[in-house]
Amino acid sequence: MYTGNQLREMFLKFFESKGHKILPSASLIPKDDPTLLLTVAGMVPFKPYFMGQVEPPIPRATTAQKCVRTPDLEEVGKTARHHTFFEMLGNFSFGDYFKADAIPYAWEFITEVLKIPVDKLWITVHPEDEEAKELWLKKTSVSPERITYDPENLWVAGPIGPCGYCSELYVDLGEERSCGPDCAMGCECDRFLEIWNLVFMQYNRDEEGNLTPLPKQNIDTGMGLERIASVMQGVETNFDTDLFMPIINKVAELSGTPYRDNPKSDLAMKVVADHTRAVSFMLADGIRPGSEGRGYVLRRILRRAIRYARLLGIDKPFLEQIFTIIQRDYGQHYPELKDNENFILNHLRLEEKNFQATLEQGTQILQEKIKGLKEAEETTLNGSDAFYLYETYGFPVELTEEILMEQGMKVDIEGFNMAAEEHRRLAKEQSQQMKAVQESPAITEKAKELGTTPFRGYEGLAIKTRIEAIFQEGEEITDAGEGDEVLIFLKETPFYAESGGQVSDDGIIRTERAEGKLLEVKQGVTGTVYHRFLITQGVLSQGEEVQAVVNDQLRLATARHHSATHLLHKALQEVLGEHVQQAGSLVTPERLRFDFSHFSALTEEELKRIEDTINEVVLANLPVQAEEMSLEEAKAQGAVALFGEKYDDTVRVISMGGFSKELCGGTHVSSTGSIGLVKILSEGGIGAGLRRIEAVAGKETLEQLRSLDEQILDLAHTLKAQPADLAKRVQGLMSQIKDLEREVQQLNSKIAKVEGETLLSQVQDVEGVPLLAAKVSAQDMDALRNTADLLKDKLKTGVLVLGAANDGKVNWVTVVTPKGLRGLHAGQIIKEVAKITGGGGGGRPDMAQAGGKKPEKIGEAIDKVSEILKSFLEEK
């Protein structure tokens, strides 16, 4: 029995004997490839060679490449083959040789070096790649019946890039691994295992999916070391090979639970072993845990390993002990595991320590939320709360689900995904906008030196301040002239930086001889405010005194909407109940958006009461006051603190008369009368137990009402009616439309009846079974089923297969009547027919339906129905 290390060495040495240069594995961080976060395949380091962008220094190479893939992260441990990290053995030709050599090389290694019996091997080729099939027959001893077609044999690394037809080698692991008497190649069970993929790299695929020939024909092959080890070691899963068992045994020892004791603990051990291996290699290549990109992937895998270890009862630091096993077994071939030991261990210890602490904090907060749900007699935790636990405390949503499940509760996963997507969108925007800030060490050091920038925008909208530093493209400069776009640090600032849902200010800085327009303002982690300016006139210099002026009209419009948001929050609680909590907001000069917890859609009456409550407070012209106090004092006064917000010991409290009191750092009007009329524009659900309201205030309300007036007048003109008569006119038109739709339906029924009678003349006899297979006209699946019902009544006995095309898609319906006729199953028949049109489906033995993506193939599918039916009859 060969070990995993021996198999790796045998592969590399074999191809070295064929003139290939053995190259070390490339890093898991793809070099100069923005299309990939991580190295996902053996060919990734060679993409520039395949695309002709760089002249390869050697004509052929062989590698054992480290790879990480995470799309099926949740499947790890549940199946025999899914992994995050894996090793891909490969041989590559850069325009040197092609199919005629790649195929016999593979056959020789499998049959003569590994000595896998020929009668255990199967080959797949693309249906349009007859050349590959002929070469397999000519250059190897494989028999023709062991070569099958697979339309999926087109390989590409990522959404764009080099690609080509491929040919796959499979091993038959024996009848004892089959799923039943009908088990055959193409079956989804584990009997026929793919072990090697030979990619004949001929094309480049662009963003639109177009294939263009590459400058040279290339070879890229990939054999998973874990898979071939499972075959050669005669074990059922990759986890049972010597590549994993030492790691799993260590996990079992630490947990005090034997492996193969029960499926649940086995799953957890496999996840811990797989994930710790992946984390070790990612750290060894210099990837640091982080909140985005590949760092986020690393942290997610690492924390998932810790979570599953906790499920096994491992509640003390353990990753270092597991890493020791990985380093021992893999360090000889991958020296970076030894060279970067300190870096790896430091990050493992730090992440493990931090995550253990955050798990405890997250559990405490989740218990509070569970208590609140019970008091409100609710069973679903809204998605924004689950995401807050995940984002702030690193609390995995899967763990949240498990804890809630114990209480008979669940998470709103749709809402969680929406919150996560919104977070990613904002993070991406910030990343793009503040790229210079994130990438320049000089800017970071200056921000640390300056510390927190005092905000003077509460007291006034124009102040005297000083330019502390100017940066352009990450480098500090002393002067900036007209046309320059620069980053500026001010001694003090009146400009509000985006925070708490409120967008940032607009404005200018100026001297007697120069002026700059504010493009963006954000606050960094050090409290320093970053201002991005476009110099529109003159020259601004470091150390110069300037006047900073906020755009007062936009600030006032934003303040109106922010103050209106506070009134909306309180009004929702008064009308709907104290259970209402803010779950997110957006405040701009143009509008406000407010997300809140509530279990059902609001009625028109509730919306009217909320709107009335807000505007009554506006008309009362209550004073709006801002006070600073301790967090404890603010809570004692009943100030609302928002879930998910982190507050300092000293907080700012906004009070609106005796109506509303909230913790808030935003800008507001001085009295509620300044808000102006508030109008709710929309209300809707954004997840289980989560609602969203959008509204406008002040001048924006006037603009909204004027827009509605214009729409009403335009509609009245189009319908030739007075505005007051519009409702009556529309009701009349709707009645006419319903009458016309009824007539159309009646006509379609008559057409279907006539078409059906014509189709009955096309009935064939297939081994004594009447068959009607035809393409018909049907606007949707319902119409197609109606046609099938009509023909079934006429046919009495037999099989119906009807296809129809609509909007570039295919609909299929199959009927077997009477049920059980000759043992036929409509679902099995339709599955085979739909495959031809690029789709699938199924259903009951007597009736089934399916879809497809290739309407142009309907005729071909119809022609093959008799053949498909005959094959099923011969099996009975």
PDB file of N, CA and C in Angstrom, residues 175-236:
ATOM      1  N   GLU A 175     -18.870  -3.682  -7.168  1.00  0.00           N
ATOM      2  CA  GLU A 175     -20.311  -3.756  -6.935  1.00  0.00           C
ATOM      3  C   GLU A 175     -20.687  -3.454  -5.493  1.00  0.00           C
ATOM      4  N   GLU A 176     -19.766  -3.769  -4.551  1.00  0.00           N
ATOM      5  CA  GLU A 176     -20.085  -3.513  -3.142  1.00  0.00           C
ATOM      6  C   GLU A 176     -20.244  -2.028  -2.850  1.00  0.00           C
ATOM      7  N   ARG A 177     -19.792  -1.139  -3.762  1.00  0.00           N
ATOM      8  CA  ARG A 177     -19.921   0.302  -3.572  1.00  0.00           C
ATOM      9  C   ARG A 177     -21.076   0.880  -4.391  1.00  0.00           C
ATOM     10  N   SER A 178     -21.828   0.009  -5.063  1.00  0.00           N
ATOM     11  CA  SER A 178     -22.881   0.496  -5.956  1.00  0.00           C
ATOM     12  C   SER A 178     -24.140   0.845  -5.169  1.00  0.00           C
ATOM     13  N   CYS A 179     -25.034   1.538  -5.854  1.00  0.00           N
ATOM     14  CA  CYS A 179     -26.288   1.954  -5.212  1.00  0.00           C
ATOM     15  C   CYS A 179     -27.443   1.027  -5.547  1.00  0.00           C
ATOM     16  N   GLY A 180     -27.198   0.003  -6.379  1.00  0.00           N
ATOM     17  CA  GLY A 180     -28.262  -0.922  -6.713  1.00  0.00           C
ATOM     18  C   GLY A 180     -28.027  -1.594  -8.049  1.00  0.00           C
ATOM     19  N   PRO A 181     -28.957  -2.399  -8.474  1.00  0.00           N
ATOM     20  CA  PRO A 181     -28.782  -3.171  -9.717  1.00  0.00           C
ATOM     21  C   PRO A 181     -28.679  -2.299 -10.967  1.00  0.00           C
ATOM     22  N   ASP A 182     -29.224  -1.057 -10.921  1.00  0.00           N
ATOM     23  CA  ASP A 182     -29.186  -0.181 -12.094  1.00  0.00           C
ATOM     24  C   ASP A 182     -27.950   0.709 -12.101  1.00  0.00           C
ATOM     25  N   CYS A 183     -27.046   0.511 -11.184  1.00  0.00           N
ATOM     26  CA  CYS A 183     -25.861   1.360 -11.065  1.00  0.00           C
ATOM     27  C   CYS A 183     -24.986   1.220 -12.308  1.00  0.00           C
ATOM     28  N   ALA A 184     -24.562   2.358 -12.881  1.00  0.00           N
ATOM     29  CA  ALA A 184     -23.727   2.343 -14.081  1.00  0.00           C
ATOM     30  C   ALA A 184     -22.944   3.640 -14.146  1.00  0.00           C
ATOM     31  N   MET A 185     -22.023   3.744 -15.103  1.00  0.00           N
ATOM     32  CA  MET A 185     -21.266   4.977 -15.294  1.00  0.00           C
ATOM     33  C   MET A 185     -22.227   6.154 -15.436  1.00  0.00           C
ATOM     34  N   GLY A 186     -21.922   7.237 -14.759  1.00  0.00           N
ATOM     35  CA  GLY A 186     -22.804   8.394 -14.767  1.00  0.00           C
ATOM     36  C   GLY A 186     -23.692   8.453 -13.549  1.00  0.00           C
ATOM     37  N   CYS A 187     -23.698   7.350 -12.793  1.00  0.00           N
ATOM     38  CA  CYS A 187     -24.490   7.303 -11.572  1.00  0.00           C
ATOM     39  C   CYS A 187     -23.870   8.239 -10.530  1.00  0.00           C
ATOM     40  N   GLU A 188     -24.712   8.804  -9.671  1.00  0.00           N
ATOM     41  CA  GLU A 188     -24.221   9.762  -8.689  1.00  0.00           C
ATOM     42  C   GLU A 188     -23.685   9.105  -7.420  1.00  0.00           C
ATOM     43  N   CYS A 189     -23.719   7.777  -7.350  1.00  0.00           N
ATOM     44  CA  CYS A 189     -23.167   7.112  -6.179  1.00  0.00           C
ATOM     45  C   CYS A 189     -21.642   7.082  -6.290  1.00  0.00           C
ATOM     46  N   ASP A 190     -20.999   6.418  -5.346  1.00  0.00           N
ATOM     47  CA  ASP A 190     -19.538   6.494  -5.245  1.00  0.00           C
ATOM     48  C   ASP A 190     -18.823   5.317  -5.909  1.00  0.00           C
ATOM     49  N   ARG A 191     -19.556   4.478  -6.639  1.00  0.00           N
ATOM     50  CA  ARG A 191     -18.897   3.304  -7.222  1.00  0.00           C
ATOM     51  C   ARG A 191     -17.901   3.702  -8.297  1.00  0.00           C
ATOM     52  N   PHE A 192     -18.296   4.598  -9.204  1.00  0.00           N
ATOM     53  CA  PHE A 192     -17.419   5.024 -10.295  1.00  0.00           C
ATOM     54  C   PHE A 192     -16.789   6.356  -9.908  1.00  0.00           C
ATOM     55  N   LEU A 193     -15.518   6.306  -9.561  1.00  0.00           N
ATOM     56  CA  LEU A 193     -14.834   7.469  -8.995  1.00  0.00           C
ATOM     57  C   LEU A 193     -13.909   8.114 -10.017  1.00  0.00           C
ATOM     58  N   GLU A 194     -14.116   9.401 -10.282  1.00  0.00           N
ATOM     59  CA  GLU A 194     -13.225  10.136 -11.166  1.00  0.00           C
ATOM     60  C   GLU A 194     -11.887  10.354 -10.455  1.00  0.00           C
ATOM     61  N   ILE A 195     -10.795   9.999 -11.115  1.00  0.00           N
ATOM     62  CA  ILE A 195      -9.481  10.159 -10.482  1.00  0.00           C
ATOM     63  C   ILE A 195      -8.552  11.101 -11.242  1.00  0.00           C
ATOM     64  N   TRP A 196      -8.827  11.361 -12.526  1.00  0.00           N
ATOM     65  CA  TRP A 196      -7.890  12.188 -13.282  1.00  0.00           C
ATOM     66  C   TRP A 196      -8.651  12.894 -14.385  1.00  0.00           C
ATOM     67  N   ASN A 197      -8.358  14.176 -14.534  1.00  0.00           N
ATOM     68  CA  ASN A 197      -8.987  14.966 -15.595  1.00  0.00           C
ATOM     69  C   ASN A 197      -7.893  15.507 -16.512  1.00  0.00           C
ATOM     70  N   LEU A 198      -7.957  15.139 -17.791  1.00  0.00           N
ATOM     71  CA  LEU A 198      -7.001  15.629 -18.783  1.00  0.00           C
ATOM     72  C   LEU A 198      -7.677  16.751 -19.566  1.00  0.00           C
ATOM     73  N   VAL A 199      -7.190  17.965 -19.396  1.00  0.00           N
ATOM     74  CA  VAL A 199      -7.787  19.114 -20.072  1.00  0.00           C
ATOM     75  C   VAL A 199      -6.940  19.476 -21.286  1.00  0.00           C
ATOM     76  N   PHE A 200      -7.595  19.517 -22.427  1.00  0.00           N
ATOM     77  CA  PHE A 200      -6.919  19.855 -23.677  1.00  0.00           C
ATOM     78  C   PHE A 200      -7.154  21.351 -23.931  1.00  0.00           C
ATOM     79  N   MET A 201      -6.270  22.176 -23.411  1.00  0.00           N
ATOM     80  CA  MET A 201      -6.456  23.615 -23.357  1.00  0.00           C
ATOM     81  C   MET A 201      -6.261  24.235 -24.745  1.00  0.00           C
ATOM     82  N   GLN A 202      -7.383  24.629 -25.353  1.00  0.00           N
ATOM     83  CA  GLN A 202      -7.350  25.162 -26.710  1.00  0.00           C
ATOM     84  C   GLN A 202      -7.914  26.571 -26.826  1.00  0.00           C
ATOM     85  N   TYR A 203      -8.784  26.971 -25.847  1.00  0.00           N
ATOM     86  CA  TYR A 203      -9.545  28.210 -26.010  1.00  0.00           C
ATOM     87  C   TYR A 203      -9.376  29.147 -24.811  1.00  0.00           C
ATOM     88  N   ASN A 204      -9.791  30.392 -25.025  1.00  0.00           N
ATOM     89  CA  ASN A 204      -9.935  31.352 -23.935  1.00  0.00           C
ATOM     90  C   ASN A 204     -11.393  31.784 -23.892  1.00  0.00           C
ATOM     91  N   ARG A 205     -12.017  31.740 -22.695  1.00  0.00           N
ATOM     92  CA  ARG A 205     -13.419  32.144 -22.557  1.00  0.00           C
ATOM     93  C   ARG A 205     -13.475  33.552 -21.975  1.00  0.00           C
ATOM     94  N   ASP A 206     -14.249  34.468 -22.626  1.00  0.00           N
ATOM     95  CA  ASP A 206     -14.369  35.835 -22.130  1.00  0.00           C
ATOM     96  C   ASP A 206     -15.613  35.993 -21.272  1.00  0.00           C
ATOM     97  N   GLU A 207     -15.914  37.253 -20.866  1.00  0.00           N
ATOM     98  CA  GLU A 207     -17.038  37.519 -19.961  1.00  0.00           C
ATOM     99  C   GLU A 207     -18.377  37.111 -20.563  1.00  0.00           C
ATOM    100  N   GLU A 208     -18.491  37.135 -21.895  1.00  0.00           N
ATOM    101  CA  GLU A 208     -19.749  36.766 -22.543  1.00  0.00           C
ATOM    102  C   GLU A 208     -19.850  35.266 -22.830  1.00  0.00           C
ATOM    103  N   GLY A 209     -18.796  34.513 -22.488  1.00  0.00           N
ATOM    104  CA  GLY A 209     -18.808  33.075 -22.736  1.00  0.00           C
ATOM    105  C   GLY A 209     -18.292  32.685 -24.113  1.00  0.00           C
ATOM    106  N   ASN A 210     -17.764  33.647 -24.856  1.00  0.00           N
ATOM    107  CA  ASN A 210     -17.237  33.352 -26.191  1.00  0.00           C
ATOM    108  C   ASN A 210     -15.898  32.620 -26.087  1.00  0.00           C
ATOM    109  N   LEU A 211     -15.685  31.625 -26.966  1.00  0.00           N
ATOM    110  CA  LEU A 211     -14.446  30.847 -27.001  1.00  0.00           C
ATOM    111  C   LEU A 211     -13.602  31.285 -28.193  1.00  0.00           C
ATOM    112  N   THR A 212     -12.352  31.670 -27.915  1.00  0.00           N
ATOM    113  CA  THR A 212     -11.427  32.014 -28.988  1.00  0.00           C
ATOM    114  C   THR A 212     -10.177  31.143 -28.842  1.00  0.00           C
ATOM    115  N   PRO A 213      -9.593  30.685 -29.961  1.00  0.00           N
ATOM    116  CA  PRO A 213      -8.416  29.802 -29.887  1.00  0.00           C
ATOM    117  C   PRO A 213      -7.239  30.485 -29.185  1.00  0.00           C
ATOM    118  N   LEU A 214      -6.530  29.718 -28.368  1.00  0.00           N
ATOM    119  CA  LEU A 214      -5.315  30.213 -27.729  1.00  0.00           C
ATOM    120  C   LEU A 214      -4.165  30.198 -28.729  1.00  0.00           C
ATOM    121  N   PRO A 215      -3.115  30.986 -28.470  1.00  0.00           N
ATOM    122  CA  PRO A 215      -1.978  31.008 -29.411  1.00  0.00           C
ATOM    123  C   PRO A 215      -1.367  29.634 -29.644  1.00  0.00           C
ATOM    124  N   LYS A 216      -1.360  28.780 -28.596  1.00  0.00           N
ATOM    125  CA  LYS A 216      -0.822  27.429 -28.713  1.00  0.00           C
ATOM    126  C   LYS A 216      -1.749  26.438 -28.034  1.00  0.00           C
ATOM    127  N   GLN A 217      -1.700  25.190 -28.507  1.00  0.00           N
ATOM    128  CA  GLN A 217      -2.462  24.129 -27.853  1.00  0.00           C
ATOM    129  C   GLN A 217      -1.683  23.629 -26.647  1.00  0.00           C
ATOM    130  N   ASN A 218      -2.354  23.548 -25.512  1.00  0.00           N
ATOM    131  CA  ASN A 218      -1.685  23.218 -24.256  1.00  0.00           C
ATOM    132  C   ASN A 218      -2.355  22.038 -23.554  1.00  0.00           C
ATOM    133  N   ILE A 219      -1.633  21.459 -22.610  1.00  0.00           N
ATOM    134  CA  ILE A 219      -2.155  20.363 -21.804  1.00  0.00           C
ATOM    135  C   ILE A 219      -2.132  20.777 -20.334  1.00  0.00           C
ATOM    136  N   ASP A 220      -3.256  20.504 -19.652  1.00  0.00           N
ATOM    137  CA  ASP A 220      -3.379  20.756 -18.213  1.00  0.00           C
ATOM    138  C   ASP A 220      -4.119  19.567 -17.627  1.00  0.00           C
ATOM    139  N   THR A 221      -3.471  18.799 -16.773  1.00  0.00           N
ATOM    140  CA  THR A 221      -4.165  17.666 -16.167  1.00  0.00           C
ATOM    141  C   THR A 221      -4.219  17.847 -14.658  1.00  0.00           C
ATOM    142  N   GLY A 222      -5.197  17.202 -14.048  1.00  0.00           N
ATOM    143  CA  GLY A 222      -5.332  17.304 -12.601  1.00  0.00           C
ATOM    144  C   GLY A 222      -5.820  16.005 -11.982  1.00  0.00           C
ATOM    145  N   MET A 223      -5.045  15.493 -11.025  1.00  0.00           N
ATOM    146  CA  MET A 223      -5.415  14.299 -10.279  1.00  0.00           C
ATOM    147  C   MET A 223      -5.366  14.640  -8.789  1.00  0.00           C
ATOM    148  N   GLY A 224      -6.496  14.524  -8.111  1.00  0.00           N
ATOM    149  CA  GLY A 224      -6.524  14.811  -6.684  1.00  0.00           C
ATOM    150  C   GLY A 224      -5.748  13.757  -5.907  1.00  0.00           C
ATOM    151  N   LEU A 225      -4.742  14.202  -5.159  1.00  0.00           N
ATOM    152  CA  LEU A 225      -3.929  13.252  -4.394  1.00  0.00           C
ATOM    153  C   LEU A 225      -4.792  12.482  -3.400  1.00  0.00           C
ATOM    154  N   GLU A 226      -5.734  13.169  -2.760  1.00  0.00           N
ATOM    155  CA  GLU A 226      -6.575  12.513  -1.757  1.00  0.00           C
ATOM    156  C   GLU A 226      -7.416  11.398  -2.391  1.00  0.00           C
ATOM    157  N   ARG A 227      -7.909  11.640  -3.601  1.00  0.00           N
ATOM    158  CA  ARG A 227      -8.734  10.631  -4.273  1.00  0.00           C
ATOM    159  C   ARG A 227      -7.920   9.397  -4.667  1.00  0.00           C
ATOM    160  N   ILE A 228      -6.788   9.638  -5.316  1.00  0.00           N
ATOM    161  CA  ILE A 228      -6.010   8.484  -5.762  1.00  0.00           C
ATOM    162  C   ILE A 228      -5.464   7.720  -4.554  1.00  0.00           C
ATOM    163  N   ALA A 229      -5.204   8.413  -3.455  1.00  0.00           N
ATOM    164  CA  ALA A 229      -4.755   7.723  -2.240  1.00  0.00           C
ATOM    165  C   ALA A 229      -5.853   6.811  -1.710  1.00  0.00           C
ATOM    166  N   SER A 230      -7.114   7.261  -1.765  1.00  0.00           N
ATOM    167  CA  SER A 230      -8.213   6.415  -1.272  1.00  0.00           C
ATOM    168  C   SER A 230      -8.343   5.154  -2.113  1.00  0.00           C
ATOM    169  N   VAL A 231      -8.098   5.278  -3.418  1.00  0.00           N
ATOM    170  CA  VAL A 231      -8.157   4.112  -4.308  1.00  0.00           C
ATOM    171  C   VAL A 231      -7.008   3.154  -4.001  1.00  0.00           C
ATOM    172  N   MET A 232      -5.806   3.679  -3.941  1.00  0.00           N
ATOM    173  CA  MET A 232      -4.630   2.827  -3.759  1.00  0.00           C
ATOM    174  C   MET A 232      -4.555   2.226  -2.359  1.00  0.00           C
ATOM    175  N   GLN A 233      -5.147   2.882  -1.385  1.00  0.00           N
ATOM    176  CA  GLN A 233      -5.127   2.365  -0.015  1.00  0.00           C
ATOM    177  C   GLN A 233      -6.370   1.537   0.311  1.00  0.00           C
ATOM    178  N   GLY A 234      -7.305   1.449  -0.669  1.00  0.00           N
ATOM    179  CA  GLY A 234      -8.471   0.589  -0.516  1.00  0.00           C
ATOM    180  C   GLY A 234      -9.419   1.017   0.596  1.00  0.00           C
ATOM    181  N   VAL A 235      -9.584   2.331   0.800  1.00  0.00           N
ATOM    182  CA  VAL A 235     -10.484   2.827   1.846  1.00  0.00           C
ATOM    183  C   VAL A 235     -11.681   3.509   1.206  1.00  0.00           C
ATOM    184  N   GLU A 236     -12.739   3.673   1.996  1.00  0.00           N
ATOM    185  CA  GLU A 236     -13.998   4.163   1.441  1.00  0.00           C
ATOM    186  C   GLU A 236     -14.009   5.662   1.184  1.00  0.00           C
TER     187      GLU A 236
END
